[in-house]
C-alpha positions as a printed Julia matrix, in Angstrom:
439×3 Matrix{Float64}:
  0.21  -0.22  -0.29
  1.54   3.93  -0.83
  1.3    5.62   2.07
  0.69   8.87   1.49
 -0.32  10.96   4.11
  2.74  12.78   6.12
  4.7   10.54   8.06
  4.88  11.35  11.54
  9.04  11.52  13.17
  8.95  11.23  17.53
 12.17  13.03  18.79
 13.5   11.43  21.77
 15.52  13.85  22.9
 17.27  16.39  26.08
 14.82  19.69  24.53
 14.96  21.52  22.24
 15.17  24.2   24.98
 18.51  23.61  26.65
 21.78  24.26  25.42
 23.44  20.49  25.62
 25.05  18.46  22.58
 22.11  16.74  21.92
 19.51  19.57  22.72
 21.54  21.42  19.83
 21.02  19.13  18.25
 17.41  17.9   17.81
 16.43  21.87  17.72
 18.66  22.7   14.41
 17.12  18.9   12.55
 13.64  20.05  13.82
 13.7   22.98  12.57
 13.81  21.75   9.47
 11.96  18.34   9.95
  8.88  21.17  10.91
  9.26  23.88   7.73
 10.1   21.29   5.24
  6.06  20.48   5.49
  6.54  16.86   4.52
  6.6   15.54   7.71
  4.35  16.33  11.24
  6.76  16.23  13.66
  7.37  16.02  17.56
  9.28  15.86  20.93
  9.97  14.43  23.94
 12.24  16.75  25.91
 13.83  14.78  28.81
 15.25  17.09  30.64
 13.14  19.95  31.22
  9.2   20.15  33.03
  6.26  21.79  31.51
  6.23  24.69  32.71
  9.89  25.51  31.2
  9.18  29.15  29.68
 10.34  28.71  26.51
  7.94  25.9   26.03
  5.26  27.71  23.89
  7.97  29.06  21.65
  8.11  25.33  20.75
  6.09  25.33  16.6
  5.93  21.81  17.21
  4.79  18.96  19.75
  6.48  18.49  22.16
  6.48  17.17  25.01
  7.93  17.41  27.96
  8.53  14.42  30.53
 10.56  15.6   33.42
  8.6   16.04  36.88
  9.06  18.77  39.57
 10.89  18.18  42.74
  7.28  19.51  45.01
  5.27  17.11  42.28
  4.27  14.3   44.49
  4.64  11.89  41.85
  8.89  12.89  42.45
  9.89  10.01  43.48
  8.55   7.58  42.2
 10.13   9.36  38.55
 13.3    9.72  41.0
 13.15   5.89  40.84
 14.49   4.28  37.28
 17.1    6.81  36.03
 15.73   5.98  32.85
 12.55   7.31  33.89
 14.87  11.09  33.22
 15.42   9.43  29.88
 12.43   9.54  28.99
 10.86   6.47  29.24
  8.06   8.59  31.98
  5.95   9.41  29.22
  7.69   7.42  26.5
  4.7    4.92  26.19
  2.06   6.99  26.79
  3.27   9.77  24.74
  3.76   6.89  20.88
 -0.09   6.76  22.31
 -0.93  10.31  22.15
  1.19  11.19  18.58
  0.96   7.79  16.46
  4.94   8.2   15.41
  5.88   6.33  12.4
  8.97   6.54  12.73
 11.23   7.39  15.54
 14.72   8.46  16.75
 17.27   9.26  18.79
 20.28  10.51  18.99
 21.56   9.55  22.22
 23.93   7.79  23.94
 22.68   3.84  24.46
 21.83   4.57  28.48
 19.33   7.08  27.33
 17.52   5.21  24.57
 17.58   1.53  25.16
 14.67   1.97  26.77
 12.65   2.18  23.66
 13.42  -1.08  22.46
 11.59  -3.36  25.53
  8.37  -0.76  24.28
  4.95  -2.58  24.55
  4.38  -0.96  20.88
  7.49  -1.62  19.59
  5.92  -3.55  16.63
  3.91   0.27  15.34
  7.2    2.43  15.1
 10.45   2.81  12.64
 13.19   2.97  14.92
 15.86   4.65  13.87
 18.82   5.62  16.15
 22.46   7.04  15.8
 24.15   6.56  18.8
 27.71   7.68  20.43
 30.09   5.67  19.44
 32.89   6.8   20.96
 35.45   4.03  21.39
 35.84   0.65  20.03
 34.76  -2.11  21.27
 30.93  -1.64  21.41
 29.72  -3.7   25.27
 27.66  -6.38  23.39
 24.19  -5.98  24.89
 24.49  -2.33  23.16
 25.17  -4.24  19.64
 22.24  -6.4   20.36
 20.41  -3.26  21.19
 21.27  -1.74  17.08
 20.8   -5.14  15.62
 17.35  -4.8   17.28
 17.18  -1.46  15.64
 15.72  -0.72  11.88
 18.28   1.74  11.13
 21.6    2.74  12.33
 22.91   6.32  11.61
 26.91   7.0   12.16
 27.87   9.67  13.91
 31.08  10.02  12.13
 32.93   7.72   9.5
 35.15   6.48  12.58
 31.8    4.58  14.32
 31.26   3.83  10.27
 34.02   1.87  10.24
 33.59   0.56  14.04
 29.69  -0.74  13.11
 30.64  -2.27  10.21
 33.97  -4.26  11.79
 32.41  -5.4   14.68
 27.97  -5.61  13.53
 28.81  -6.32  10.02
 25.74  -7.53   8.44
 23.9   -7.53  11.19
 22.88  -4.22  11.66
 21.63  -2.1    8.96
 23.31   0.73   8.57
 22.92   3.92   7.18
 25.79   4.76   4.4
 25.97   8.04   4.66
 27.18   9.83   7.95
 25.45  13.21   9.99
 27.68  14.74  12.16
 26.74  17.64  13.65
 27.2   21.29  12.27
 27.17  24.87  13.36
 25.29  28.06  11.99
 28.21  30.22  11.07
 26.05  32.92  11.55
 26.27  32.78  15.0
 30.12  31.38  15.59
 32.44  33.4   14.14
 35.71  34.86  14.88
 35.67  38.75  16.17
 37.48  41.49  14.85
 40.76  41.06  16.49
 41.27  45.15  17.72
 37.58  44.01  19.43
 38.96  40.87  20.54
 42.16  41.64  22.11
 40.23  44.89  24.17
 37.95  42.36  25.8
 41.39  40.01  26.53
 42.99  42.83  27.69
 40.29  43.7   30.16
 39.67  40.99  31.62
 42.64  39.26  32.04
 44.82  42.94  32.61
 47.7   41.61  30.34
 47.26  42.87  26.5
 50.58  39.48  25.85
 48.08  37.18  27.52
 48.32  33.29  25.86
 44.16  31.51  26.21
 44.01  27.86  26.26
 40.52  26.96  26.55
 38.36  24.29  26.35
 34.99  23.74  26.47
 33.51  20.81  28.35
 31.38  18.88  30.73
 33.33  18.77  34.78
 33.15  14.84  33.7
 35.27  11.93  34.29
 35.99  11.43  30.88
 37.43  14.78  30.68
 40.43  14.79  31.23
 40.77  17.91  33.6
 43.67  16.65  35.71
 45.71  16.46  32.14
 44.8   19.79  31.37
 45.49  20.95  34.97
 49.76  18.94  34.36
 50.01  20.13  30.9
 49.23  23.84  31.91
 51.84  23.58  34.97
 54.31  22.91  31.82
 53.37  25.49  29.33
 54.47  27.79  31.77
 57.65  27.05  31.98
 58.04  27.85  28.62
 54.77  31.24  28.12
 54.76  32.84  32.32
 51.88  34.78  30.97
 50.0   32.03  29.26
 45.98  30.6   31.13
 43.68  28.05  30.88
 39.7   29.46  30.0
 37.97  25.99  31.13
 34.52  26.57  30.31
 33.24  23.85  32.41
 30.32  22.89  35.02
 30.9   22.58  38.8
 29.81  20.91  41.21
 28.99  17.99  39.41
 27.64  15.25  41.14
 30.7   12.6   39.9
 32.65  14.79  38.46
 36.12  15.99  39.05
 37.36  17.58  42.31
 38.22  20.84  40.74
 39.0   23.46  44.21
 41.7   20.33  45.49
 42.62  20.43  41.46
 43.81  23.46  41.66
 45.53  24.09  44.6
 47.34  20.47  44.1
 49.26  21.86  40.78
 49.37  24.79  42.28
 47.41  26.75  39.65
 45.01  28.7   41.18
 45.82  32.32  39.04
 46.33  30.44  35.74
 42.77  29.03  35.78
 39.73  30.84  34.75
 35.88  29.88  34.73
 32.66  30.5   33.66
 30.57  32.58  35.74
 26.72  33.75  35.42
 24.46  36.27  37.26
 20.81  34.79  37.85
 19.8   38.26  37.99
 21.16  41.11  34.93
 22.07  37.31  32.7
 25.72  38.47  32.25
 28.21  35.81  31.96
 32.19  36.75  32.88
 35.46  34.97  33.87
 36.72  34.94  36.79
 39.08  32.47  38.79
 37.91  30.26  41.21
 35.45  31.38  44.13
 33.98  28.46  44.25
 29.57  27.54  43.38
 29.18  31.94  43.43
 30.55  35.62  43.66
 29.75  38.98  43.33
 28.1   39.56  40.03
 30.16  42.82  39.13
 27.33  44.2   36.84
 24.32  43.98  38.95
 26.48  43.33  42.04
 24.68  40.86  43.34
 25.89  37.39  44.52
 24.1   35.82  42.4
 26.72  34.76  39.61
 27.23  31.04  39.31
 29.66  28.01  37.49
 28.83  27.82  34.93
 25.89  24.25  35.1
 23.85  21.87  31.92
 20.71  24.31  33.47
 21.51  27.63  32.65
 24.27  28.13  30.25
 25.45  30.98  28.53
 23.81  31.55  25.15
 24.53  30.87  22.24
 25.97  34.9   21.12
 27.67  34.84  25.0
 29.69  31.28  24.02
 30.62  32.97  20.66
 32.44  35.76  22.64
 34.17  32.73  25.18
 35.12  31.3   22.19
 37.35  34.3   20.79
 39.08  34.77  24.23
 41.16  32.15  23.37
 43.86  31.69  20.97
 44.0   27.62  21.38
 41.56  25.68  21.71
 41.81  21.79  23.42
 40.27  18.67  23.34
 41.57  16.34  26.06
 39.19  13.36  26.64
 39.51  10.06  26.83
 37.07   9.28  23.53
 34.28  11.58  22.36
 31.58  10.2   20.05
 31.78  13.63  18.16
 32.67  16.7   20.4
 31.25  19.97  18.72
 32.99  22.25  20.79
 36.09  21.96  18.6
 33.92  22.88  15.57
 32.3   25.64  17.3
 35.68  26.68  17.74
 37.22  26.1   13.85
 34.31  28.39  13.28
 35.61  30.54  15.55
 38.54  30.93  13.4
 41.27  28.75  16.26
 42.91  25.77  15.74
 42.14  22.71  17.1
 44.12  20.25  19.84
 42.66  16.96  20.78
 43.44  13.63  21.05
 44.36  11.3   18.31
 41.27   8.97  19.67
 37.93   8.12  18.13
 35.84  11.12  16.85
 38.18  12.96  17.73
 41.21  12.05  15.24
 38.62  12.6   12.26
 37.73  16.73  13.29
 41.33  17.3   13.27
 41.42  16.18  10.47
 38.88  18.09   8.27
 39.83  21.49  10.07
 43.62  20.79   9.72
 44.25  20.57  13.8
 47.36  19.23  15.26
 46.52  15.41  16.58
 48.14  14.59  20.04
 49.5   11.02  20.16
 47.97   9.29  23.27
 48.23   5.35  24.12
 44.63   3.16  24.85
 44.67   1.84  27.96
 40.84  -0.88  28.22
 38.65   1.03  30.73
 36.89  -1.86  32.82
 33.52  -0.34  33.51
 32.56   0.01  29.7
 35.08  -2.65  29.0
 36.42  -0.38  25.68
 39.76   0.74  24.85
 39.88   4.36  25.81
 42.81   7.49  25.09
 45.86   9.03  27.06
 47.02  11.12  25.14
 50.31  12.1   26.2
 51.5   15.15  28.43
 54.96  16.57  27.77
 53.92  16.23  23.8
 50.96  17.75  24.22
 53.0   20.64  26.09
 55.41  20.79  23.51
 52.43  21.14  21.28
 51.12  24.47  22.44
 54.58  25.63  23.0
 55.35  25.07  19.2
 52.34  26.45  18.15
 52.55  29.82  20.54
 56.58  30.52  19.74
 55.02  30.41  15.97
 51.5   32.05  15.99
 51.77  33.74  13.67
 51.24  31.06  11.31
 48.0   30.43  11.72
 44.76  31.16   9.28
 42.3   31.61  11.03
 40.28  32.34   7.75
 41.71  28.75   6.4
 39.91  26.98   9.65
 37.19  28.75   9.82
 36.6   27.86   5.77
 37.8   24.0    6.19
 34.44  23.28   8.75
 32.07  25.29   7.01
 32.52  23.19   4.47
 32.66  20.8    6.74
 29.91  20.68   9.22
 26.98  22.79   8.1
 23.22  22.02   9.4
 21.31  21.46   6.08
 23.4   19.45   4.73
 23.27  17.07   8.28
 19.9   17.75   8.07
 19.42  16.41   4.57
 21.36  13.41   5.76
 18.32  12.94   8.36
 15.96  13.55   5.19
 17.14  11.11   2.91
 16.88   7.79   5.32
 13.56   9.21   6.76
 12.56   9.51   2.97
 13.8    5.85   2.1
 11.86   4.07   4.98
  8.61   2.38   4.39
  6.1    3.23   7.13
  2.78   0.63   5.32
  5.14  -1.79   6.19
  4.39  -1.69  10.54
  1.17  -2.29  11.8
 -1.34   0.76  11.66
 -1.99   2.24  15.02
């Protein structure tokens, strides 16, 4: 039977109103799906509550998943991590929206519950798992096999899935990696950029190594400080700007690390004022600090639930001279692409998606050794701190050779949201929804 109505597509995601990597990705794809008028789209926003102020501005159907702390159902909601990832409302959303296609772009453990839904026979399940290392766990590969289509994030992920899963999964032939909007991430004029740096850091010769990342175990914050100490022996005017989150329940003990390595005066963090909504870089002051704009002690270290705006993030990138991605693995690592769009030279660990992005934007690969991690049973990267420091020192010594325009051109040519959308459009067009039972 030829299907003539619009295909109904449901995305399960962090939420398009959030500034997480998944949230941004979802917003960019959903907005294009909606604007195409080819599909009827809906979103299960897993990390937002029904009273979130931005929900009313979403033009597609939106189902908030999170339960407020003062809601009598909160203890039940918190009894399973899967509830927070969308299980709490998933099956009820299926009954209400009746999607032909459900897709999810998140980690395995965020989406695996969808595989065992009692309504699984009624929808095509398309997943794009963040393959950030190898080998993948056996139970993950079984889930990949039980999906209808697996879309790879990167060529590295595609090769890994082909090698480990072979023909047991339906692997889409094209990758759908993330993109950037050139009008959102761009280099500021040199005079404006230099003026901001001098005003903030009080020294016109300050060089800034920057990193944008969650405060998580797999982000090598301690090793980053080791690298910084080595760089300071040759370039004492260098600082590290960590746009990261604090506190995190399972994150690094940042104040202890700063004291241990003696770099309290050499590391800056982003603080955001909850009253006037300004941001400012500052040395570590714990969770909160006096806002220099409105003089209220309501400025907090960056948190997932209270991020900077896209415009403010672009300003932060423009304070950097070098972007450093120091992690044991990455499924993609969107900040690398955002930084490259701002013309920054990128240094990343030579493993998984990081290698691929560095190649694409003409960056620098930091050599690493691999170790087997017990929790994931996967090979993870351990970069060589000495070589990383030497590479940064060499780049700072020859910084006049950096061609920011070329870096930006390569980035924009490779990482476009319109190109990413065309892959998803092709994928959804390829699905014959009449092969599933009618809702």
